[in-house]
Short mmCIF file of C-alpha atoms in Angstrom, two decimals:
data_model
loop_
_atom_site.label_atom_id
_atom_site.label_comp_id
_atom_site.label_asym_id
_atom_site.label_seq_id
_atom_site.Cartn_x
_atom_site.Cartn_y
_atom_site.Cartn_z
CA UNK D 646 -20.16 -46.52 -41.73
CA UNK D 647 -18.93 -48.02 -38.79
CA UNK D 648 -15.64 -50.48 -38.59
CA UNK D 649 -16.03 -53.35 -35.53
CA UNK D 650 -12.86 -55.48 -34.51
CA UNK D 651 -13.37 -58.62 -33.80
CA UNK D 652 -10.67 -60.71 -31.34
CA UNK D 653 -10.87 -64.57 -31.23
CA UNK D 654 -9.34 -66.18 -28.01
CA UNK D 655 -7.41 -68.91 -28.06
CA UNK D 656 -4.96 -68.76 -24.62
CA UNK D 657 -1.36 -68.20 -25.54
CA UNK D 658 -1.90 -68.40 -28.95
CA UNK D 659 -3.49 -64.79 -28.67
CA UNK D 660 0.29 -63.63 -28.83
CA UNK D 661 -0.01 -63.51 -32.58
CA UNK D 662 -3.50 -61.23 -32.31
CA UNK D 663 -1.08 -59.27 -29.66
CA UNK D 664 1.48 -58.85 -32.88
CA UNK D 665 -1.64 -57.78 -34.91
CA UNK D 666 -2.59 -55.27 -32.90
CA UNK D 667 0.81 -53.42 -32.42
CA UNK D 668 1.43 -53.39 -35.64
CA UNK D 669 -2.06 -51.38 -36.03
CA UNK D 670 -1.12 -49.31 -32.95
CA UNK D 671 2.21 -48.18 -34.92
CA UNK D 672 0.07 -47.67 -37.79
CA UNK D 673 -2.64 -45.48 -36.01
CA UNK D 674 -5.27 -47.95 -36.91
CA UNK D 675 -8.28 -47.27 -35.29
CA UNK D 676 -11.98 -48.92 -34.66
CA UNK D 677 -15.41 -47.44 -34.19
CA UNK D 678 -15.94 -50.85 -31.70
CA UNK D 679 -14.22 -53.96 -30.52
CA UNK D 680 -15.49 -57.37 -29.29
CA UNK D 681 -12.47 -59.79 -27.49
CA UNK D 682 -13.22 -63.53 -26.34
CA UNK D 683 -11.05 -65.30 -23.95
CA UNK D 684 -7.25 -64.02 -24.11
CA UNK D 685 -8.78 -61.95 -27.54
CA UNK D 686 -10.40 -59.55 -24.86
CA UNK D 687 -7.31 -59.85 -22.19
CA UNK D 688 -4.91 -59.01 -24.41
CA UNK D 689 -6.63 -56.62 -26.71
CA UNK D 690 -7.67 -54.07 -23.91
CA UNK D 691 -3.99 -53.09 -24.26
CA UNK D 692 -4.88 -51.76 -28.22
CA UNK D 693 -7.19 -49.10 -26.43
CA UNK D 694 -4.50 -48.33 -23.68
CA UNK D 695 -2.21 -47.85 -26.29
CA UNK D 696 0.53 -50.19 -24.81
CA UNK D 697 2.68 -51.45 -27.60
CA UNK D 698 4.58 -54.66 -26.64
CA UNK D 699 2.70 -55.15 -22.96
CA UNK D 700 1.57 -58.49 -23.87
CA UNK D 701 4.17 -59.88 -25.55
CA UNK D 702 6.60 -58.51 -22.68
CA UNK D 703 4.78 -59.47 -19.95
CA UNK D 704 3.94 -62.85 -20.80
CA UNK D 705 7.50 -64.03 -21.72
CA UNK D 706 8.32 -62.75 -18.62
CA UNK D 707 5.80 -64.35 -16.02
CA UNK D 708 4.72 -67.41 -18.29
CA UNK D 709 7.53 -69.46 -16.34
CA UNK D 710 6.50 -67.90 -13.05
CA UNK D 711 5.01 -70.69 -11.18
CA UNK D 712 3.26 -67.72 -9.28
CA UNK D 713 1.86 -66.30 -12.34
CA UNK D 714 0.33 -70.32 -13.45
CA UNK D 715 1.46 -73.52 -12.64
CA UNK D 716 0.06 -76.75 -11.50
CA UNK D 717 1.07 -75.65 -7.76
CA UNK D 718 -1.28 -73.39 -8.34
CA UNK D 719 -4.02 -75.22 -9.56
CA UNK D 720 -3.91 -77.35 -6.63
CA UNK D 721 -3.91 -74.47 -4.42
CA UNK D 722 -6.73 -72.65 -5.60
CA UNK D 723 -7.95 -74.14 -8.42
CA UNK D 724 -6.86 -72.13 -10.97
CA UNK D 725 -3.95 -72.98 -13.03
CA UNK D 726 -3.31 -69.23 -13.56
CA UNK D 727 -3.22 -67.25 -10.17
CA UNK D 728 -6.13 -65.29 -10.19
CA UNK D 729 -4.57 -62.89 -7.55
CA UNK D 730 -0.95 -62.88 -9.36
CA UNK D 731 -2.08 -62.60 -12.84
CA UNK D 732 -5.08 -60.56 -13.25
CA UNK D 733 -3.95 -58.38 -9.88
CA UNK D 734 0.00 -58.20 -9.29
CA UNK D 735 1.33 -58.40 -12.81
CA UNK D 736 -1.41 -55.17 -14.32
CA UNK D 737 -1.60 -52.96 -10.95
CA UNK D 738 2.41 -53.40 -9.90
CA UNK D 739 4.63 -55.20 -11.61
CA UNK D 740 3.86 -54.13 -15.83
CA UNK D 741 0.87 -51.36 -15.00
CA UNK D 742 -1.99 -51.09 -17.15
CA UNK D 743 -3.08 -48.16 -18.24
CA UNK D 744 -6.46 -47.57 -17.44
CA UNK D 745 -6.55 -44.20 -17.92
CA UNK D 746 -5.53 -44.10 -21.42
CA UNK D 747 -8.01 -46.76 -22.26
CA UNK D 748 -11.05 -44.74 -20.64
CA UNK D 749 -9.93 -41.87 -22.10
CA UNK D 750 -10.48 -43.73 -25.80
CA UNK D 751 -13.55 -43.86 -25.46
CA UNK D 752 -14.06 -46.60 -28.11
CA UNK D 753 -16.57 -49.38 -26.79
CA UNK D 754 -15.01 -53.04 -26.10
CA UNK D 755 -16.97 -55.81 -25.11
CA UNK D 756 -16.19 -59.09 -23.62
CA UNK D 757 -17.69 -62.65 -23.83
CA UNK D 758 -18.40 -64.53 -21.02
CA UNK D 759 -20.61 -67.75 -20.37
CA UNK D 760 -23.07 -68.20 -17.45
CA UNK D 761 -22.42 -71.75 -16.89
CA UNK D 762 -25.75 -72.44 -15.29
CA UNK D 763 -27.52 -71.06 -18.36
CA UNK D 764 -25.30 -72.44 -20.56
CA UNK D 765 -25.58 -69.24 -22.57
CA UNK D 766 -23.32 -66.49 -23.68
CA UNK D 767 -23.34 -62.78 -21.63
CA UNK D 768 -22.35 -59.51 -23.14
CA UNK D 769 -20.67 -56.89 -21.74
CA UNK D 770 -18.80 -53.60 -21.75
CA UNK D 771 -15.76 -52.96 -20.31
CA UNK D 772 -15.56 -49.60 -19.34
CA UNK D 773 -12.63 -49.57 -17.00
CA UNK D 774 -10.55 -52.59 -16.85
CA UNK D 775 -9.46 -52.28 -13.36
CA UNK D 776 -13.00 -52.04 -12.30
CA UNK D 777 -14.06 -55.09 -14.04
CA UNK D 778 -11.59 -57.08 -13.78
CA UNK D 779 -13.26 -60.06 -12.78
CA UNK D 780 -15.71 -59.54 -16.24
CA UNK D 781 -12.23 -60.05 -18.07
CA UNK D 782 -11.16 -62.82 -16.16
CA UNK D 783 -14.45 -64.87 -16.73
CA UNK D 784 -13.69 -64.39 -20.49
CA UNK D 785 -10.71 -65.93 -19.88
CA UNK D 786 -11.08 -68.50 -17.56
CA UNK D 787 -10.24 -71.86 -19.00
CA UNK D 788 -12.89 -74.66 -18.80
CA UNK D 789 -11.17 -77.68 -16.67
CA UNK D 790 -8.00 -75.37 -15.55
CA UNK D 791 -10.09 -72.81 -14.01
CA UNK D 792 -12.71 -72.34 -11.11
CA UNK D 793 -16.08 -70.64 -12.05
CA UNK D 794 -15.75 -66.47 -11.65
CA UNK D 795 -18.54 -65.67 -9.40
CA UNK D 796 -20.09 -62.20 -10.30
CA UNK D 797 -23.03 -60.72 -9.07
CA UNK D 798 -24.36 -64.01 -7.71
CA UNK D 799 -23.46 -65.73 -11.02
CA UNK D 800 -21.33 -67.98 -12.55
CA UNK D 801 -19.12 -67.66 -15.39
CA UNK D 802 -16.07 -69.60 -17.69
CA UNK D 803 -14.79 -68.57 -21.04
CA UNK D 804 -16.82 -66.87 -23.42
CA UNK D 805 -15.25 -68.95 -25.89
CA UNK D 806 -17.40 -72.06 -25.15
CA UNK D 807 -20.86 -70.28 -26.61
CA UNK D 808 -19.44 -67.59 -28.58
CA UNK D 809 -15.63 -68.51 -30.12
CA UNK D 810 -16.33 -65.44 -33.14
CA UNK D 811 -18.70 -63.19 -32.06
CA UNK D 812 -18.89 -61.72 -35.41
CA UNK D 813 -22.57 -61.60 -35.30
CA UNK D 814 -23.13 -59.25 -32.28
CA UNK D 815 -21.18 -56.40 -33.86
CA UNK D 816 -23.16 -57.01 -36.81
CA UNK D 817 -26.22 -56.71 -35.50
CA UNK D 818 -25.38 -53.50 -33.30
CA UNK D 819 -24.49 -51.84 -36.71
CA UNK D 820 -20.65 -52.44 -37.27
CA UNK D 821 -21.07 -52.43 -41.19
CA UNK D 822 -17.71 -53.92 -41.99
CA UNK D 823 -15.43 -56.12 -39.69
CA UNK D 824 -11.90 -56.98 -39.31
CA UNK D 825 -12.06 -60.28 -37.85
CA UNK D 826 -8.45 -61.63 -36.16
CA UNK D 827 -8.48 -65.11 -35.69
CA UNK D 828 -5.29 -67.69 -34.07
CA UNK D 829 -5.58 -70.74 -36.29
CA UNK D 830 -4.46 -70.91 -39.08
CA UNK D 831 -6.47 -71.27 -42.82
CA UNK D 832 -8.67 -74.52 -43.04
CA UNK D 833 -8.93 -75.35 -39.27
CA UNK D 834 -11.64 -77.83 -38.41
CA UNK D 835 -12.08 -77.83 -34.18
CA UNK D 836 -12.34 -81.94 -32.99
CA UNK D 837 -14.90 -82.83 -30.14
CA UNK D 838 -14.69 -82.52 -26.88
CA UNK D 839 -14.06 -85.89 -25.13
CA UNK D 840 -17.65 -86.79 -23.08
CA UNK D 841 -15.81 -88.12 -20.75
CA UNK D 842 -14.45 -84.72 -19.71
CA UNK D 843 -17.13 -83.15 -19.18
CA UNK D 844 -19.22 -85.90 -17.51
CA UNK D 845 -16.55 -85.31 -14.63
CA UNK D 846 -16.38 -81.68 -14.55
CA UNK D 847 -19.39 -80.62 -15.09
CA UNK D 848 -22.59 -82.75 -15.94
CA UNK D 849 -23.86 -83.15 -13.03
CA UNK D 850 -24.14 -79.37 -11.80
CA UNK D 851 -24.27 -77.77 -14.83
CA UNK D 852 -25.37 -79.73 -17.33
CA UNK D 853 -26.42 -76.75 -19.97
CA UNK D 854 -22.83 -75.90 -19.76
CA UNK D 855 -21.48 -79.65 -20.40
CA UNK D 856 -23.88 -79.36 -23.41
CA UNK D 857 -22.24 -76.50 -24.53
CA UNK D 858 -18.56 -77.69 -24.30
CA UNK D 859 -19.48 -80.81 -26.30
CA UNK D 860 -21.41 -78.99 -28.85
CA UNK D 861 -18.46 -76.64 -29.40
CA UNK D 862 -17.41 -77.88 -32.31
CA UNK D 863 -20.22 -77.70 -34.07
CA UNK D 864 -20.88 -74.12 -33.14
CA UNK D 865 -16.81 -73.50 -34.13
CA UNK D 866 -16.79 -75.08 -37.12
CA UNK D 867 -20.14 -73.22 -38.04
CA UNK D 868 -19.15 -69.65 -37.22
CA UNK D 869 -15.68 -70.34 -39.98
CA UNK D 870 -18.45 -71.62 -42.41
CA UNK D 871 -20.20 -68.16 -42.08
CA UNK D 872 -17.25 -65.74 -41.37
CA UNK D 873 -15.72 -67.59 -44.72
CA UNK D 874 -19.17 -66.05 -46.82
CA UNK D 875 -18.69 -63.09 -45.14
CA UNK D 876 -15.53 -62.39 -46.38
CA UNK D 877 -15.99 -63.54 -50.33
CA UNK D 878 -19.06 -60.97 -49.96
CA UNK D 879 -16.35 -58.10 -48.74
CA UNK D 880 -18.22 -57.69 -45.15
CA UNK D 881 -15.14 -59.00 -43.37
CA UNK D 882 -11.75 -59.08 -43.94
CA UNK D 883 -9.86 -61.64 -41.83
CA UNK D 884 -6.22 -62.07 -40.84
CA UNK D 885 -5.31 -65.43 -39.63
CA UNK D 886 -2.02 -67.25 -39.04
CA UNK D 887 0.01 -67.52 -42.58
CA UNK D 888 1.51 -70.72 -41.15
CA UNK D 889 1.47 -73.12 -38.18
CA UNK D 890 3.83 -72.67 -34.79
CA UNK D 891 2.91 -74.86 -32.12
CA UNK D 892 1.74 -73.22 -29.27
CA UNK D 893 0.01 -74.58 -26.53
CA UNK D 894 -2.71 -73.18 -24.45
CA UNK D 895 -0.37 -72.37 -21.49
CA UNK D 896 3.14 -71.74 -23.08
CA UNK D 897 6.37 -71.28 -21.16
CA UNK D 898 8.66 -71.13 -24.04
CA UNK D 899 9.71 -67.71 -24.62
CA UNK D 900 11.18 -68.29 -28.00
CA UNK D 901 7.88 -69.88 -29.25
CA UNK D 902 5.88 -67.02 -27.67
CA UNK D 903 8.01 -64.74 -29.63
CA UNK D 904 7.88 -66.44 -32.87
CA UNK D 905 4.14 -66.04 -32.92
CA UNK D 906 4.26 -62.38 -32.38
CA UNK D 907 6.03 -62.00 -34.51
CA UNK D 908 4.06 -63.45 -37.55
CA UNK D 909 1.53 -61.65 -35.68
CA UNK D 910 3.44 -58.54 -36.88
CA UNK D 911 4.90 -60.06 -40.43
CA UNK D 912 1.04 -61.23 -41.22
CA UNK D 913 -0.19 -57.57 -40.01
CA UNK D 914 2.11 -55.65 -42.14
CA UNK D 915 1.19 -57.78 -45.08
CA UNK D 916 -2.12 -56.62 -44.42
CA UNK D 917 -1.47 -52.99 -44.18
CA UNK D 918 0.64 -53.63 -47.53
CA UNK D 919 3.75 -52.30 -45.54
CA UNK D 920 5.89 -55.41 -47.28
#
């Protein structure tokens, strides 16, 4: 039998999967396979490199960095987080990665990305995270606060828009029981997309995409309908937020960041039955 993880994104809100996950880390919790969308695969690389606290740390530290993401830059070079700063700085200088120690796991973890011409989701390993970088920051990259992430001749946003749970591909690549770790809390019902969003973004160039972002919801609300079954019939079990803190998708305030790592841990260790 094989055990699959399964990270949802949600931006800074992953801080509470981050308190998950170190909780498992000081609990030698291991997985046969892990899938991460969005911040759920930037932030849970560090479970396979072993680096308990990294996120947490390095995100109350360089949230308020208008280097690290700001508006500045967003005008600069349209990306409200600093592609160079963020995803090449902060985990090669300033708070290393460890690649190493995540290669050396040898546990497979796969990111979600979107093809925004297709309009479709793309699968793929990560294998070293400072050689594929750019694969993690596509999963990441925030529709409307984020230029497209050109690789190999192809464009690409956050995997979240076509695949916000990707439950499904580790159960169809044999993961026979999941542990699914979601960011909002119990009865969550995602709201459409404003058309008129992404009639200025992105209708007239990529239209499949635009499609995609509007139909969210739909897709969202679907995949908790599903993942819901699946855990009544014992295939999943699911941790989710035991109550609400406000967070927003780029938070600067330390002390919020904090709190929601820390139900990340209190919500973990209920799981483990450690209190």
């Amino acid at each position: 039998m094989k055990t699959g993880l399964v990270l949802e994104g949600g931006a800074m809100r992953g801080v509470y999967t981050a308190g998950v996950l170190d909780v498992f880390m000081e609990n030698d919790i291991s997985f046969d396979g892990i899938i991460g969308v969005s911040a759920g695969a930037l932030f849970g690389v560090n479970f396979l490199s072993k680096q308990i606290g990294r996120v947490i740390r390095y995100n109350k530290k360089f949230n308020k960095d208008k280097r690290y993401m700001s508006m500045k830059s967003f005008f600069k070079t349209g990306n409200f987080i600093n592609a160079d700063y963020a995803y090449g700085t902060v985990p090669f200088e300033l708070d290393v990665f460890d690649d190493e120690t995540y290669k050396d796991s040898e546990v497979p973890f796969y990111a979600i990305m979107t093809n925004i011409e297709t309009g479709k989701p793309e699968y793929v390993q990560i294998k070293s995270v400072f050689e594929q970088m750019d694969y993690l920051r596509a999963s990441g990259s925030m529709p409307f606060l984020s230029k497209p992430v050109e690789i190999n001749n192809k464009l690409y946003l956050d995997g979240a828009v076509t695949d916000s749970i990707p439950y499904d591909f580790m159960l169809k690549n044999g993961y026979d029981s999941l542990v699914v770790i979601l960011t909002k809390p119990e009865n969550y019902i995602k709201k459409p997309m404003p058309k008129v969003m992404t009639n200025l973004f992105y209708q007239k160039d990529y239209p499949k995409f635009a499609k995609r972002i509007r139909d969210r919801h739909k897709m969202y609300n679907a995949q908790m309908q599903r993942l819901n079954e699946l855990e009544k019939e014992k295939v999943v079990k699911v941790i989710r937020p035991s109550q609400l803190i406000k967070v927003s998708r780029v938070e600067r305030d330390s002390e919020k960041l904090q709190n929601l790592y820390m139900l990340g841990r209190s919500d973990a260790e209920k799981f483990l039955n450690l209190k």
